Short mmCIF file of N, CA and C and ligand atoms in Angstrom, two decimals:
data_model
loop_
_atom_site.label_atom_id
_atom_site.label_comp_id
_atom_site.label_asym_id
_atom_site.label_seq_id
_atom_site.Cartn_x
_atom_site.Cartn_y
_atom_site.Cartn_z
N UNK A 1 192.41 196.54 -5.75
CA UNK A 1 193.08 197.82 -5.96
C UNK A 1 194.53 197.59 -6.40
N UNK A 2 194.95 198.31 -6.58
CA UNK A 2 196.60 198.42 -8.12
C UNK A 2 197.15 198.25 -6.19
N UNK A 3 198.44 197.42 -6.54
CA UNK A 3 199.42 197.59 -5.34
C UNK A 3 200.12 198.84 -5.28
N UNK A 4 200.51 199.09 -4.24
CA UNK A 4 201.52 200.50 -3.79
C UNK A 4 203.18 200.04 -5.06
N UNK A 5 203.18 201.18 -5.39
CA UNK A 5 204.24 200.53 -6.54
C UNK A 5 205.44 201.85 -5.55
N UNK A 6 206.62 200.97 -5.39
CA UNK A 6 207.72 202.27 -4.76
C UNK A 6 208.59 202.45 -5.53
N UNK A 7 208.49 202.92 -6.86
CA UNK A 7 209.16 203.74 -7.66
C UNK A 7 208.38 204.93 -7.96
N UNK A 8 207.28 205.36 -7.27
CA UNK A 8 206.64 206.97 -7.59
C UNK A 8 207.44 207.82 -7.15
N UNK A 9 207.13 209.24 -7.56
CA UNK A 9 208.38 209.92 -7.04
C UNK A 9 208.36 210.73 -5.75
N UNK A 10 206.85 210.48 -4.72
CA UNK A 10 207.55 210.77 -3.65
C UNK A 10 208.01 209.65 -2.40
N UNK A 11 207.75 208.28 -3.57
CA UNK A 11 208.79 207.37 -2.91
C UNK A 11 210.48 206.97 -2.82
N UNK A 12 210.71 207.82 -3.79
CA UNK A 12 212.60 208.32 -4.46
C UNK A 12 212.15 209.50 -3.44
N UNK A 13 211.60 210.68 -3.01
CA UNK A 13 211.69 211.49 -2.64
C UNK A 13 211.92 211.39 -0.49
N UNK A 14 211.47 210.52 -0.46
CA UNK A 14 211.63 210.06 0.82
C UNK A 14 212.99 209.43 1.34
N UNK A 15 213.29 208.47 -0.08
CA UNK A 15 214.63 207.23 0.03
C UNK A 15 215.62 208.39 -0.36
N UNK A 16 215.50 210.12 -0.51
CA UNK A 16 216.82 210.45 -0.30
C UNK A 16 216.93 210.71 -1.92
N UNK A 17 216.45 209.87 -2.64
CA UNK A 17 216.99 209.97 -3.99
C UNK A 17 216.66 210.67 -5.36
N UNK A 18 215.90 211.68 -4.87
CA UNK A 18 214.79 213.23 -5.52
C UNK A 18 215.20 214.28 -4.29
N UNK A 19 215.54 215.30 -4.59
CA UNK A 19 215.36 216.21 -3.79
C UNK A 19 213.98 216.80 -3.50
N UNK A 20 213.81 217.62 -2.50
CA UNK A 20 212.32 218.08 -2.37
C UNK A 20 212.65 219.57 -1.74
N UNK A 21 211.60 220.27 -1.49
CA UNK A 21 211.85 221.50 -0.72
C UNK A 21 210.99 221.19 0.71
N UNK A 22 212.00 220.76 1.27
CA UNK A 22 211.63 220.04 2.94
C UNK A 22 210.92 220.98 3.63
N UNK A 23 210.05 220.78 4.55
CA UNK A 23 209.55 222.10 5.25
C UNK A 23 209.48 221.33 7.13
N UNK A 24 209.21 220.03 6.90
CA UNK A 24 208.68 219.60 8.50
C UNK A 24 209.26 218.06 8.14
N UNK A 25 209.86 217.06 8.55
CA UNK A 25 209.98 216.39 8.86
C UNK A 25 209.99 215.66 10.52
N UNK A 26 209.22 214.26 11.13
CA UNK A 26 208.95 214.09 11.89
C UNK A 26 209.36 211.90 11.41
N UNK A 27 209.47 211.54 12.42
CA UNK A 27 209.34 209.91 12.50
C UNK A 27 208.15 209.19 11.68
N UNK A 28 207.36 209.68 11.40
CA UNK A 28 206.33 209.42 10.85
C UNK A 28 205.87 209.67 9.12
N UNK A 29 206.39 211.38 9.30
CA UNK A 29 205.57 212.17 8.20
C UNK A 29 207.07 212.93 7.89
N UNK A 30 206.70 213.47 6.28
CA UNK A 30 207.26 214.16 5.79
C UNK A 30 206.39 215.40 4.98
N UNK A 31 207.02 216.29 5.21
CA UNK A 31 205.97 217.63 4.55
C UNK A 31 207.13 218.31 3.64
N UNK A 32 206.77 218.45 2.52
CA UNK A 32 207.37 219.60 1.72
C UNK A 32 206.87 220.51 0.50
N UNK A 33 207.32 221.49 -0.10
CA UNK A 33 206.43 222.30 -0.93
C UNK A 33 205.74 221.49 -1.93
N UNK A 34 204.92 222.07 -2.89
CA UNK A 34 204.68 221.05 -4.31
C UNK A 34 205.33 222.16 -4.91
N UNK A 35 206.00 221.48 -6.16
CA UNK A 35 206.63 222.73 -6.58
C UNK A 35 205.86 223.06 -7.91
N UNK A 36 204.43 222.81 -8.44
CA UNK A 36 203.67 223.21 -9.19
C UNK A 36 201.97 223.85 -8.26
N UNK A 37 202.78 224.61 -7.34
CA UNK A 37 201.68 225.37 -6.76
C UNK A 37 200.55 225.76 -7.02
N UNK A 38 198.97 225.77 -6.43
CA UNK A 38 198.10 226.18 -6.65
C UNK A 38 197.33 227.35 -6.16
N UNK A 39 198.36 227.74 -5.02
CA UNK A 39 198.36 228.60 -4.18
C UNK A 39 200.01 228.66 -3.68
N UNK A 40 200.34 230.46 -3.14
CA UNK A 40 201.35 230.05 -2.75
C UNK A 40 201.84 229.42 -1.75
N UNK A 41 202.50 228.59 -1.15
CA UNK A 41 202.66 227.89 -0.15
C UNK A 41 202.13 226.49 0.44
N UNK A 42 201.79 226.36 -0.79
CA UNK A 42 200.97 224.76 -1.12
C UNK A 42 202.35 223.62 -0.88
N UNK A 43 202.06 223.35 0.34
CA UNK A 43 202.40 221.87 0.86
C UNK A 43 201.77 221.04 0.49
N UNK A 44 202.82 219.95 0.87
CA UNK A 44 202.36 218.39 0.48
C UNK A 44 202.76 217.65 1.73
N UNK A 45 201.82 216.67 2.44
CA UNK A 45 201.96 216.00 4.08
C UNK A 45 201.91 214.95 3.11
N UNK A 46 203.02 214.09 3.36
CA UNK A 46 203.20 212.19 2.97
C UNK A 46 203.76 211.70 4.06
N UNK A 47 202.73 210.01 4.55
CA UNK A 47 203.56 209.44 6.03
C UNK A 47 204.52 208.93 5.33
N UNK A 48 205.78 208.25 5.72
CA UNK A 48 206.72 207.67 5.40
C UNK A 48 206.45 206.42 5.17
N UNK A 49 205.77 205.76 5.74
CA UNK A 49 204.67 204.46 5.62
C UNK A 49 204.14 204.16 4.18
N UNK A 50 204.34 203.25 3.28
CA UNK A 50 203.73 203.18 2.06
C UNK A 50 202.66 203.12 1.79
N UNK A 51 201.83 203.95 1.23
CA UNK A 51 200.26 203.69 0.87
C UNK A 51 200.03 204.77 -0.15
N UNK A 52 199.17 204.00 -0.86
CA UNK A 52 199.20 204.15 -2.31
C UNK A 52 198.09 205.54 -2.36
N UNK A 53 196.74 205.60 -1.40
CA UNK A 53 195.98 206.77 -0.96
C UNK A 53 194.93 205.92 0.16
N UNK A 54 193.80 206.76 0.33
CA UNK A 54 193.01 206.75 1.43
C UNK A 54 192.43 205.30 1.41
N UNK A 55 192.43 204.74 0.32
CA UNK A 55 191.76 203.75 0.08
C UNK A 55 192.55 202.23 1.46
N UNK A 56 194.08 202.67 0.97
CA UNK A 56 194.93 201.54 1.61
C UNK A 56 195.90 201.92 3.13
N UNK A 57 195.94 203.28 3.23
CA UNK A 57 197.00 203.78 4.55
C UNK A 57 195.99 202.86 5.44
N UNK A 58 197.27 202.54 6.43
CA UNK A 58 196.40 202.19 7.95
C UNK A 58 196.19 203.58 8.73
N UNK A 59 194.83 203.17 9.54
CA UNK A 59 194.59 204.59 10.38
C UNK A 59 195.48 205.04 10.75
N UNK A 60 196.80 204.43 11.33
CA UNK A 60 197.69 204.97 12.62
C UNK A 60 198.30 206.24 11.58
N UNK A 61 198.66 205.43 10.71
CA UNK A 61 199.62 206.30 9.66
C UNK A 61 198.92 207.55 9.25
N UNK A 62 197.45 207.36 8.68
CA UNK A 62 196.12 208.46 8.32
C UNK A 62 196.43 209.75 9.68
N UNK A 63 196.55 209.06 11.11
CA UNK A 63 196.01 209.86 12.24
C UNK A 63 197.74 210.85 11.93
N UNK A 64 198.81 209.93 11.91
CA UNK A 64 199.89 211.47 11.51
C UNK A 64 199.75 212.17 11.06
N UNK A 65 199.60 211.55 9.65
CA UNK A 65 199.18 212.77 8.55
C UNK A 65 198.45 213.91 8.89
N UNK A 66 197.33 213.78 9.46
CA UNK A 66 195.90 214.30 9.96
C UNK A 66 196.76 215.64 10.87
N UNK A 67 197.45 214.69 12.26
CA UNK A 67 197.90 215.72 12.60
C UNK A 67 198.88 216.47 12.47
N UNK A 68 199.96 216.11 11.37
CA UNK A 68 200.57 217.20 10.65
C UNK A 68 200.00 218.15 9.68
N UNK A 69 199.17 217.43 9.06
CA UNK A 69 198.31 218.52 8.09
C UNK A 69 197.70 219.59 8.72
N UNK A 70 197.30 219.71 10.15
CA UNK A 70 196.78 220.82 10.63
C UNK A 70 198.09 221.59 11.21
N UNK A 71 199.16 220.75 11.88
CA UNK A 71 200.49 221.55 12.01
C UNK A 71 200.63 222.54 11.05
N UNK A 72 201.27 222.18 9.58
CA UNK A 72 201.56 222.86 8.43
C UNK A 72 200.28 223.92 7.85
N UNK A 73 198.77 223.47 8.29
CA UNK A 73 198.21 224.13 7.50
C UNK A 73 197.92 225.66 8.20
N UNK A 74 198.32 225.52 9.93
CA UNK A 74 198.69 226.76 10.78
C UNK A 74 200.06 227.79 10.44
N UNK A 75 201.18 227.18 10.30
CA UNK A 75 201.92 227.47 9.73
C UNK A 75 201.90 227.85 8.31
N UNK A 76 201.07 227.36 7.67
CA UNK A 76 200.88 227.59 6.26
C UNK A 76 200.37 229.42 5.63
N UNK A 77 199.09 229.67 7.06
CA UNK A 77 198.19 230.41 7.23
C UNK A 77 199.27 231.75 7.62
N UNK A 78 199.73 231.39 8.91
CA UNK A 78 201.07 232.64 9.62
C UNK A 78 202.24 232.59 8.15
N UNK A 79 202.68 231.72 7.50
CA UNK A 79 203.47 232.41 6.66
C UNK A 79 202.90 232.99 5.53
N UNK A 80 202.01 232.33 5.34
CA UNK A 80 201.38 233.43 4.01
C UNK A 80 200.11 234.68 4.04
N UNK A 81 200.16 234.62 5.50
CA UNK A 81 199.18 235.92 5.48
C UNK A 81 197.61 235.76 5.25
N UNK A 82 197.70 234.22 4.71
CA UNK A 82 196.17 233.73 4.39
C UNK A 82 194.99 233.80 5.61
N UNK A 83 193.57 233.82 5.03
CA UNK A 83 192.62 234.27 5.73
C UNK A 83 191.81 232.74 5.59
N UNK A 84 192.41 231.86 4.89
CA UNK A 84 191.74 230.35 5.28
C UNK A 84 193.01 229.30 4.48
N UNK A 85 192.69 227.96 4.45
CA UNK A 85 193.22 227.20 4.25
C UNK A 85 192.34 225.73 3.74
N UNK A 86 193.26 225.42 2.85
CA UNK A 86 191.70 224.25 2.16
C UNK A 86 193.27 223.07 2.26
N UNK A 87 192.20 221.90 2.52
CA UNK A 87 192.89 220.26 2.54
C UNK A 87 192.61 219.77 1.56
N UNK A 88 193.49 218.76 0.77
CA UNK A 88 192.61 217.97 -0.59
C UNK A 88 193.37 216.92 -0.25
N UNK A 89 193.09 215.41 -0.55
CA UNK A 89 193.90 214.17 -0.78
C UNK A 89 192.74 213.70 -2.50
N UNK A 90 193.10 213.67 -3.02
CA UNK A 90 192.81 212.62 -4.18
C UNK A 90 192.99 211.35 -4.25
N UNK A 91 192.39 210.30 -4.31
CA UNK A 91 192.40 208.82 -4.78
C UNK A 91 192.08 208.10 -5.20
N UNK A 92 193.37 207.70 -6.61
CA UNK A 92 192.56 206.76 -7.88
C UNK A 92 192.40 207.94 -9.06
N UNK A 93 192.90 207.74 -10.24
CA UNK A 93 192.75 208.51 -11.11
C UNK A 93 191.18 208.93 -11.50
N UNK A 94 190.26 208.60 -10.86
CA UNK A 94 188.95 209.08 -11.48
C UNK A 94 188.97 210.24 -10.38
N UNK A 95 189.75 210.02 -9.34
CA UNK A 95 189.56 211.18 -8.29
C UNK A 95 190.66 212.33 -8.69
N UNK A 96 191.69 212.22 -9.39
CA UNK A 96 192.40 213.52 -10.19
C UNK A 96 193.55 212.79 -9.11
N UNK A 97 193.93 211.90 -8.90
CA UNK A 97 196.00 211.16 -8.34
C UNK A 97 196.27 211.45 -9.11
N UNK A 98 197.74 212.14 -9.10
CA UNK A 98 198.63 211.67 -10.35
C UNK A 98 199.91 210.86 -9.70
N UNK A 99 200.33 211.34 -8.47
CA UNK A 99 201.25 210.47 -7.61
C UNK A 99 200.45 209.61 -6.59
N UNK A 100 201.09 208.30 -6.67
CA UNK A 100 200.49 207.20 -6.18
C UNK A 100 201.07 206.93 -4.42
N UNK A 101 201.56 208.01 -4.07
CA UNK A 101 202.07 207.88 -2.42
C UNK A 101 200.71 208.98 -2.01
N UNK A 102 200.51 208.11 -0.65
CA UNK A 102 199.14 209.21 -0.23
C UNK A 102 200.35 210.60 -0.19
N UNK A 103 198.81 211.41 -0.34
CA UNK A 103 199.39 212.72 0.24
C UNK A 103 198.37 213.97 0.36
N UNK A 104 198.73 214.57 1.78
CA UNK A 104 197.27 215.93 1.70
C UNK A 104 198.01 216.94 1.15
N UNK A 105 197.29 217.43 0.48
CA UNK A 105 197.74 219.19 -0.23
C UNK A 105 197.33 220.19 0.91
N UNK A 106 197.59 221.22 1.33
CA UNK A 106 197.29 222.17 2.23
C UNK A 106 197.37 223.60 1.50
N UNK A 107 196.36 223.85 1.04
CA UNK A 107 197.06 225.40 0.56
C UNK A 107 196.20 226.53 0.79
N UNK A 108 197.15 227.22 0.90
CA UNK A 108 196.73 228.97 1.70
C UNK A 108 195.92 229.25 0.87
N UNK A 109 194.50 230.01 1.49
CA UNK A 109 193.65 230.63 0.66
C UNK A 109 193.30 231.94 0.77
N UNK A 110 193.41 232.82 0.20
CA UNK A 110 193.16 234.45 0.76
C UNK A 110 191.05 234.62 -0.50
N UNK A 111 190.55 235.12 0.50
CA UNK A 111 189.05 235.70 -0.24
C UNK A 111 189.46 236.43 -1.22
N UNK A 112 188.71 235.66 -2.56
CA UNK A 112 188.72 236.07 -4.07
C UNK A 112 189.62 236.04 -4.71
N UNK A 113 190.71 234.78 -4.36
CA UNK A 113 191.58 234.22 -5.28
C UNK A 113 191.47 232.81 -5.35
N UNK A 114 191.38 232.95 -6.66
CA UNK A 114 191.08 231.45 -7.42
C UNK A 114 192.60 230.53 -7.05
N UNK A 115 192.24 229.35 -6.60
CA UNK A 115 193.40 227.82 -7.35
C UNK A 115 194.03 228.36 -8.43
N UNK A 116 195.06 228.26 -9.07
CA UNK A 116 195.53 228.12 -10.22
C UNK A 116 195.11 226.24 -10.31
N UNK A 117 194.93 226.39 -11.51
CA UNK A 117 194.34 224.50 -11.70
C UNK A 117 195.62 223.69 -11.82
N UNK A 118 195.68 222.41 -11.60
CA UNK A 118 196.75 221.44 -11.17
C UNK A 118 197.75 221.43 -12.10
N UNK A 119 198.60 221.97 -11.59
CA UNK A 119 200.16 221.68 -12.97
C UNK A 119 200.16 222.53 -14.00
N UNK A 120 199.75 223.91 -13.48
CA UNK A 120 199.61 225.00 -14.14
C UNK A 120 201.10 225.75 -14.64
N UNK A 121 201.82 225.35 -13.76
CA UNK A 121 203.13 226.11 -14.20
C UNK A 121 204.72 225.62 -13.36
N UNK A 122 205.26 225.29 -13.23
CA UNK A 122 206.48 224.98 -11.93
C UNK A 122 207.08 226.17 -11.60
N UNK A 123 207.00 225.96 -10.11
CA UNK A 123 207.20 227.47 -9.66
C UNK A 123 209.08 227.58 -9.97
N UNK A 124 209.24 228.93 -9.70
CA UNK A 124 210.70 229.32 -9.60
C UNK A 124 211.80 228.81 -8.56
N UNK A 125 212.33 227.80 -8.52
CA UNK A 125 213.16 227.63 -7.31
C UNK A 125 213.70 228.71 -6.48
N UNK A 126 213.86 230.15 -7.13
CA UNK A 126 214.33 230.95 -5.89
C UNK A 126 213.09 231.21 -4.72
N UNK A 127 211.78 230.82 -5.62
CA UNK A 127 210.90 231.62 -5.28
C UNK A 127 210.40 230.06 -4.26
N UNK A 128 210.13 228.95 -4.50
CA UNK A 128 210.23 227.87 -3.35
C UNK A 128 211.21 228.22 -2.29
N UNK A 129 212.32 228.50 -2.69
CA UNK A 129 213.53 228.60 -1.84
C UNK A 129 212.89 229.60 -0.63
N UNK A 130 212.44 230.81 -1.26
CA UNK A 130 212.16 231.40 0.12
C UNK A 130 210.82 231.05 0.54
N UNK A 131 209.82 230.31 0.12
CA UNK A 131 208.56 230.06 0.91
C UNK A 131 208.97 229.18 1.62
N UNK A 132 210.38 227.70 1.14
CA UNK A 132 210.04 226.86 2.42
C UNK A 132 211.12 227.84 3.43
N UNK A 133 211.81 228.62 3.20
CA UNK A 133 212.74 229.11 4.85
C UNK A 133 211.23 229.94 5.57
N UNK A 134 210.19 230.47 4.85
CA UNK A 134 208.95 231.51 5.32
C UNK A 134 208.47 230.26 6.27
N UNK A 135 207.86 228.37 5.84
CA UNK A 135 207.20 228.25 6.34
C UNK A 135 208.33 227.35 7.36
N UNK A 136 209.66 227.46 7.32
CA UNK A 136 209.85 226.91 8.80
C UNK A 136 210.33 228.11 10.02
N UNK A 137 210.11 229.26 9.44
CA UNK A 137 210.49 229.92 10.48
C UNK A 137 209.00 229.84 11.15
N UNK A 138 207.89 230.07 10.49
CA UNK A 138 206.70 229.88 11.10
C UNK A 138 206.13 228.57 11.83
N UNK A 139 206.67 227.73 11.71
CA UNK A 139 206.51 225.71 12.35
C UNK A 139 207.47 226.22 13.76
N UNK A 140 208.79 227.11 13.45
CA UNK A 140 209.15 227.52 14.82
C UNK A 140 208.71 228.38 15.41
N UNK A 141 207.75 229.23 15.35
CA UNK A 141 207.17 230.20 16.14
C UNK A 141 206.10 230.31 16.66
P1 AMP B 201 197.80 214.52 -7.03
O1 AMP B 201 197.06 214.94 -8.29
O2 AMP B 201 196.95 214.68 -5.80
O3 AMP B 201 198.41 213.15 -7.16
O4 AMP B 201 198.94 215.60 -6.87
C1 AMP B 201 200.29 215.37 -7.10
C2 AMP B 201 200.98 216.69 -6.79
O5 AMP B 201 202.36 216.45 -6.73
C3 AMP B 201 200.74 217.79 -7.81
O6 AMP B 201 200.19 218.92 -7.16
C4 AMP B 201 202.15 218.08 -8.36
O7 AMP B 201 202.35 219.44 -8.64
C5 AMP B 201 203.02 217.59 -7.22
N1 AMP B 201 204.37 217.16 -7.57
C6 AMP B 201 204.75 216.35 -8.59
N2 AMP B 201 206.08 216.13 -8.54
C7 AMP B 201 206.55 216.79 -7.45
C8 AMP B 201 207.85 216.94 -6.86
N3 AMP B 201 208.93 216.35 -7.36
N4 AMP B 201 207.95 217.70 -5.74
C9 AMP B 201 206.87 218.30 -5.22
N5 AMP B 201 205.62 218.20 -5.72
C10 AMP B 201 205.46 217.45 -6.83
#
């Protein structure tokens, strides 16, 4: 398998040196918006731990993720009003990666609205701006 290469960008995005729209940070894991949404409020869970996807994380690192992804995807649900919530990790370009740091997608799903398909549009920064203050007031409540 291709080695973990740490110039992807949510490996600059971790080292501080990309901004992101932060939502949960923890010792382990980092969560923040994607800002080419497929839903609104579509997070992204990455451990801080390098691994390239499912193929190479060690479990310990997998089991954070795991349980932040259900953190955020509760929170995900209370800030957006959603009536379900879908998980995706991709790995390996035949599986649709395009960034090579693992990472779960979490995004709010309401009955009879479609995904917008991957990299459909970049959302509005005012409009990130207020989903991530929506989903940490909800991680505090
Ligand atoms: P994947 O196809 O699973 O590798 O998904 C990569 C995701 O990262 C896509 O949903 C992109 O919209 C998202 N993305 C790319 N660059 C950034 C960024 N700088 N900040 C947040 N999300 C990003």
């Amino acid at each position: 398998m291709t080695a973990y290469d740490n110039q992807n960008i949510f490996a600059k995005i971790l080292r501080g040196e990309l901004p992101c729209y932060k939502v949960y940070e923890d010792d382990h894991t980092l969560a923040f918006l994607d800002i080419m949404p497929r839903s609104p409020g579509h997070t992204l869970v990455i451990p801080k731990a390098p691994a390239r996807n499912i193929i190479d994380i060690k479990p310990d690192d997998l089991a954070h993720v795991a349980r932040v992804s259900q953190k955020i995807a509760l929170a995900a649900m209370t800030a957006f009003k959603a009536e379900g919530v879908m998980i995706a990790q991709f790995s390996e370009p035949a599986a649709g990666q395009e960034v090579y740091h693992l990472h779960m997608h979490v995004m709010p799903r309401n009955e009879g609205v479609a995904l917008l398909p991957p990299a459909t549009r970049k959302e509005d920064p005012k409009v990130l701006e207020e989903h991530t203050a929506r989903m940490i007031a909800a991680l505090k409540s």
